[in-house]
Amino acid sequence: GQQLNQSPQSMFIQEGEDVSMNCTSSSIFNTWLWYKQDPGEGPVLLIALYKAGELTSNGRLTAQFGITRKDSFLNISASIPSDVGIYFCAGQIGGGADGLTFGKGTHLIIQP
Amino acid sequence: ETGVTQTPRHLVMGMTNKKSLKCEQHLGHNAMYWYKQSAKKPLELMFVYSLEERVENNSVPSRFSPECPNSSHLFLHLHTLQPEDSALYLCASSSRPSGGEYNEQFFGPGTRLTVL
């Protein structure tokens, strides 16, 4: 089946630093998504990407959909304590009500 | 209640027990999903219901039995589970337009299941 390879597995950064994480796949996805999960909660959608090469921002977050539709990165600028959590990339091959394929997640830890 | 709710939030059961997980969405959606989240593994799609009909079953063992009585409710019935079934079970819902575009899946907080 499809797999998303997400890296890094975890990141230890200082508050104020920029963060970058990425996902790659051997499969082509129509839609690429970035979710964040806080402890005790379900994932929450941060950014959705629909077109190859698309670059989208949401506040301090920026994500790009690779031109081949097989990869994506997520950048967080000027990290703050509430950015702590697990970030997941996810892809959808079809559309509509199709399920999502998720990466293993990047655990972001901000050191004081 | 708003969004997607799941009950119970925590469940401990023995291998011979029968229990059910409940999910309710208050968003007017017509597609619902069960995902399994195990430690150090990606979220795994288990079941998809669209317009109350199951449209996808990712080869999930028969000891997991889903039920979708209406567009707002989704159940996962559990029986004779194994310790390796211990995980966070997440429910999600989305709308389903005819255009085939992605519709955001809204997740509930999950049920933390421990099988002894």
GROMACS .gro file of C-alpha atoms in nm:
model
  228
    1GLY     CA    1   0.000   0.000   0.000
    2GLN     CA    2   0.091   0.364  -0.004
    3GLN     CA    3   0.344   0.490   0.248
    4LEU     CA    4   0.451   0.838   0.350
    5ASN     CA    5   0.805   0.875   0.482
    6GLN     CA    6   0.814   1.168   0.721
    7SER     CA    7   1.126   1.323   0.871
    8PRO     CA    8   1.264   1.408   1.109
    9GLN     CA    9   1.100   1.182   1.367
   10SER     CA   10   1.153   1.444   1.637
   11MET     CA   11   1.295   1.794   1.668
   12PHE     CA   12   1.433   1.973   1.972
   13ILE     CA   13   1.449   2.346   1.909
   14GLN     CA   14   1.471   2.676   2.095
   15GLU     CA   15   1.176   2.913   2.103
   16GLY     CA   16   1.201   3.157   1.813
   17GLU     CA   17   1.377   2.916   1.580
   18ASP     CA   18   1.240   2.818   1.242
   19VAL     CA   19   1.132   2.457   1.182
   20SER     CA   20   1.129   2.248   0.868
   21MET     CA   21   0.992   1.898   0.816
   22ASN     CA   22   0.912   1.697   0.506
   23CYS     CA   23   0.738   1.394   0.365
   24THR     CA   24   0.809   1.181   0.063
   25SER     CA   25   0.621   0.900  -0.103
   26SER     CA   26   0.663   0.655  -0.386
   27SER     CA   27   0.297   0.712  -0.477
   28ILE     CA   28   0.130   1.014  -0.635
   29PHE     CA   29  -0.132   1.188  -0.423
   30ASN     CA   30  -0.401   1.423  -0.548
   31THR     CA   31  -0.417   1.610  -0.220
   32TRP     CA   32  -0.152   1.661   0.043
   33LEU     CA   33  -0.233   1.767   0.397
   34TRP     CA   34  -0.052   1.873   0.711
   35TYR     CA   35  -0.215   1.802   1.049
   36LYS     CA   36  -0.113   1.881   1.405
   37GLN     CA   37  -0.206   1.668   1.705
   38ASP     CA   38  -0.194   1.796   2.061
   39PRO     CA   39  -0.186   1.554   2.356
   40GLY     CA   40  -0.527   1.404   2.425
   41GLU     CA   41  -0.675   1.543   2.107
   42GLY     CA   42  -0.737   1.433   1.751
   43PRO     CA   43  -0.539   1.576   1.458
   44VAL     CA   44  -0.637   1.922   1.337
   45LEU     CA   45  -0.586   2.031   0.977
   46LEU     CA   46  -0.324   2.305   0.928
   47ILE     CA   47  -0.281   2.328   0.553
   48ALA     CA   48  -0.427   2.149   0.249
   49LEU     CA   49  -0.245   2.140  -0.085
   50TYR     CA   50  -0.422   2.055  -0.409
   51LYS     CA   51  -0.197   2.148  -0.700
   52ALA     CA   52   0.153   2.030  -0.789
   53GLY     CA   53   0.402   2.300  -0.696
   54GLU     CA   54   0.147   2.486  -0.483
   55LEU     CA   55   0.288   2.697  -0.200
   56THR     CA   56   0.041   2.785   0.074
   57SER     CA   57   0.074   2.980   0.397
   58ASN     CA   58  -0.132   2.983   0.714
   59GLY     CA   59   0.009   3.243   0.951
   60ARG     CA   60   0.360   3.133   1.047
   61LEU     CA   61   0.316   2.804   0.862
   62THR     CA   62   0.414   2.749   0.499
   63ALA     CA   63   0.377   2.427   0.304
   64GLN     CA   64   0.454   2.327  -0.052
   65PHE     CA   65   0.329   2.042  -0.266
   66GLY     CA   66   0.609   1.891  -0.470
   67ILE     CA   67   0.597   1.922  -0.847
   68THR     CA   68   0.584   1.542  -0.882
   69ARG     CA   69   0.301   1.513  -0.625
   70LYS     CA   70   0.521   1.276  -0.427
   71ASP     CA   71   0.658   1.507  -0.160
   72SER     CA   72   0.586   1.809   0.056
   73PHE     CA   73   0.749   2.022   0.321
   74LEU     CA   74   0.612   2.222   0.612
   75ASN     CA   75   0.796   2.520   0.757
   76ILE     CA   76   0.714   2.695   1.083
   77SER     CA   77   0.873   3.033   1.137
   78ALA     CA   78   0.960   3.188   1.472
   79SER     CA   79   0.838   2.895   1.681
   80ILE     CA   80   0.640   2.960   1.999
   81PRO     CA   81   0.560   2.725   2.291
   82SER     CA   82   0.212   2.638   2.159
   83ASP     CA   83   0.372   2.492   1.846
   84VAL     CA   84   0.469   2.188   2.053
   85GLY     CA   85   0.294   1.875   1.932
   86ILE     CA   86   0.307   1.607   1.667
   87TYR     CA   87   0.285   1.711   1.303
   88PHE     CA   88   0.157   1.465   1.046
   89CYS     CA   89   0.162   1.472   0.671
   90ALA     CA   90  -0.124   1.291   0.501
   91GLY     CA   91  -0.222   1.221   0.145
   92GLN     CA   92  -0.540   1.142  -0.036
   93ILE     CA   93  -0.521   0.960  -0.367
   94GLY     CA   94  -0.880   1.007  -0.475
   95GLY     CA   95  -1.114   1.267  -0.337
   96GLY     CA   96  -1.441   1.309  -0.162
   97ALA     CA   97  -1.481   1.056   0.115
   98ASP     CA   98  -1.162   0.860   0.047
   99GLY     CA   99  -0.953   0.779   0.352
  100LEU     CA  100  -0.616   0.936   0.421
  101THR     CA  101  -0.268   0.783   0.431
  102PHE     CA  102  -0.060   0.930   0.712
  103GLY     CA  103   0.311   0.968   0.785
  104LYS     CA  104   0.451   0.861   1.123
  105GLY     CA  105   0.468   1.217   1.246
  106THR     CA  106   0.729   1.466   1.359
  107HIS     CA  107   0.736   1.534   1.731
  108LEU     CA  108   0.824   1.900   1.788
  109ILE     CA  109   0.969   1.986   2.127
  110ILE     CA  110   1.058   2.344   2.219
  111GLN     CA  111   1.324   2.388   2.483
  112PRO     CA  112   1.308   2.688   2.712
  113GLU     CA  113  -2.187   1.956   2.185
  114THR     CA  114  -1.989   2.070   1.885
  115GLY     CA  115  -1.757   1.901   1.638
  116VAL     CA  116  -1.685   1.531   1.672
  117THR     CA  117  -1.725   1.362   2.009
  118GLN     CA  118  -1.614   1.016   2.114
  119THR     CA  119  -1.705   0.807   2.414
  120PRO     CA  120  -1.560   0.667   2.622
  121ARG     CA  121  -1.232   0.858   2.625
  122HIS     CA  122  -1.055   0.568   2.797
  123LEU     CA  123  -1.141   0.198   2.800
  124VAL     CA  124  -0.971  -0.099   2.959
  125MET     CA  125  -1.100  -0.441   2.862
  126GLY     CA  126  -1.006  -0.804   2.886
  127MET     CA  127  -0.962  -1.025   2.582
  128THR     CA  128  -1.297  -1.196   2.639
  129ASN     CA  129  -1.500  -0.877   2.683
  130LYS     CA  130  -1.736  -0.715   2.435
  131LYS     CA  131  -1.742  -0.338   2.425
  132SER     CA  132  -1.841  -0.061   2.184
  133LEU     CA  133  -1.687   0.274   2.096
  134LYS     CA  134  -1.920   0.556   2.003
  135CYS     CA  135  -1.864   0.854   1.778
  136GLU     CA  136  -2.105   1.140   1.714
  137GLN     CA  137  -2.061   1.430   1.476
  138HIS     CA  138  -2.251   1.758   1.504
  139LEU     CA  139  -2.126   1.907   1.177
  140GLY     CA  140  -2.393   1.791   0.932
  141HIS     CA  141  -2.144   1.565   0.755
  142ASN     CA  142  -2.234   1.249   0.567
  143ALA     CA  143  -1.908   1.054   0.571
  144MET     CA  144  -1.748   0.902   0.879
  145TYR     CA  145  -1.422   0.717   0.941
  146TRP     CA  146  -1.246   0.500   1.197
  147TYR     CA  147  -0.867   0.526   1.228
  148LYS     CA  148  -0.629   0.337   1.456
  149GLN     CA  149  -0.328   0.518   1.604
  150SER     CA  150  -0.065   0.291   1.754
  151ALA     CA  151   0.259   0.403   1.913
  152LYS     CA  152   0.533   0.475   1.658
  153LYS     CA  153   0.306   0.385   1.365
  154PRO     CA  154   0.114   0.605   1.122
  155LEU     CA  155  -0.259   0.650   1.166
  156GLU     CA  156  -0.422   0.357   0.990
  157LEU     CA  157  -0.756   0.386   0.816
  158MET     CA  158  -0.991   0.109   0.931
  159PHE     CA  159  -1.335   0.186   0.792
  160VAL     CA  160  -1.510   0.449   0.581
  161TYR     CA  161  -1.883   0.509   0.570
  162SER     CA  162  -2.037   0.742   0.314
  163LEU     CA  163  -2.409   0.813   0.327
  164GLU     CA  164  -2.431   0.539   0.591
  165GLU     CA  165  -2.291   0.272   0.360
  166ARG     CA  166  -1.951   0.116   0.414
  167VAL     CA  167  -1.731   0.208   0.118
  168GLU     CA  168  -1.390   0.099   0.240
  169ASN     CA  169  -1.263  -0.170   0.474
  170ASN     CA  170  -0.886  -0.189   0.493
  171SER     CA  171  -0.864  -0.561   0.573
  172VAL     CA  172  -0.946  -0.510   0.937
  173PRO     CA  173  -0.986  -0.826   1.150
  174SER     CA  174  -1.343  -0.936   1.209
  175ARG     CA  175  -1.308  -0.878   1.583
  176PHE     CA  176  -1.370  -0.512   1.491
  177SER     CA  177  -1.724  -0.456   1.367
  178PRO     CA  178  -1.839  -0.108   1.261
  179GLU     CA  179  -2.195   0.019   1.257
  180CYS     CA  180  -2.331   0.342   1.113
  181PRO     CA  181  -2.702   0.369   1.197
  182ASN     CA  182  -2.733   0.725   1.064
  183SER     CA  183  -2.511   1.002   0.931
  184SER     CA  184  -2.442   1.143   1.277
  185HIS     CA  185  -2.341   0.827   1.461
  186LEU     CA  186  -2.070   0.568   1.416
  187PHE     CA  187  -1.991   0.273   1.640
  188LEU     CA  188  -1.703   0.030   1.660
  189HIS     CA  189  -1.801  -0.296   1.826
  190LEU     CA  190  -1.514  -0.487   1.984
  191HIS     CA  191  -1.499  -0.853   2.081
  192THR     CA  192  -1.222  -1.097   2.169
  193LEU     CA  193  -0.952  -0.839   2.116
  194GLN     CA  194  -0.580  -0.900   2.153
  195PRO     CA  195  -0.327  -0.695   2.354
  196GLU     CA  196  -0.178  -0.566   2.027
  197ASP     CA  197  -0.513  -0.399   1.958
  198SER     CA  198  -0.436  -0.149   2.234
  199ALA     CA  199  -0.423   0.191   2.066
  200LEU     CA  200  -0.596   0.526   2.027
  201TYR     CA  201  -0.903   0.488   1.808
  202LEU     CA  202  -0.994   0.806   1.625
  203CYS     CA  203  -1.320   0.888   1.457
  204ALA     CA  204  -1.346   1.150   1.184
  205SER     CA  205  -1.619   1.295   0.967
  206SER     CA  206  -1.638   1.496   0.646
  207SER     CA  207  -1.887   1.617   0.392
  208ARG     CA  208  -1.899   1.446   0.058
  209PRO     CA  209  -1.965   1.664  -0.244
  210SER     CA  210  -2.007   1.522  -0.589
  211GLY     CA  211  -1.703   1.696  -0.732
  212GLY     CA  212  -1.451   1.454  -0.587
  213GLU     CA  213  -1.238   1.720  -0.421
  214TYR     CA  214  -1.088   1.660  -0.081
  215ASN     CA  215  -1.318   1.744   0.205
  216GLU     CA  216  -1.153   1.818   0.534
  217GLN     CA  217  -1.182   1.534   0.781
  218PHE     CA  218  -1.254   1.657   1.131
  219PHE     CA  219  -1.124   1.427   1.402
  220GLY     CA  220  -1.261   1.349   1.744
  221PRO     CA  221  -1.034   1.329   2.051
  222GLY     CA  222  -1.014   0.951   2.033
  223THR     CA  223  -1.074   0.659   2.268
  224ARG     CA  224  -0.762   0.526   2.439
  225LEU     CA  225  -0.813   0.148   2.443
  226THR     CA  226  -0.608  -0.090   2.656
  227VAL     CA  227  -0.656  -0.465   2.613
  228LEU     CA  228  -0.530  -0.676   2.900
   0.00000   0.00000   0.00000
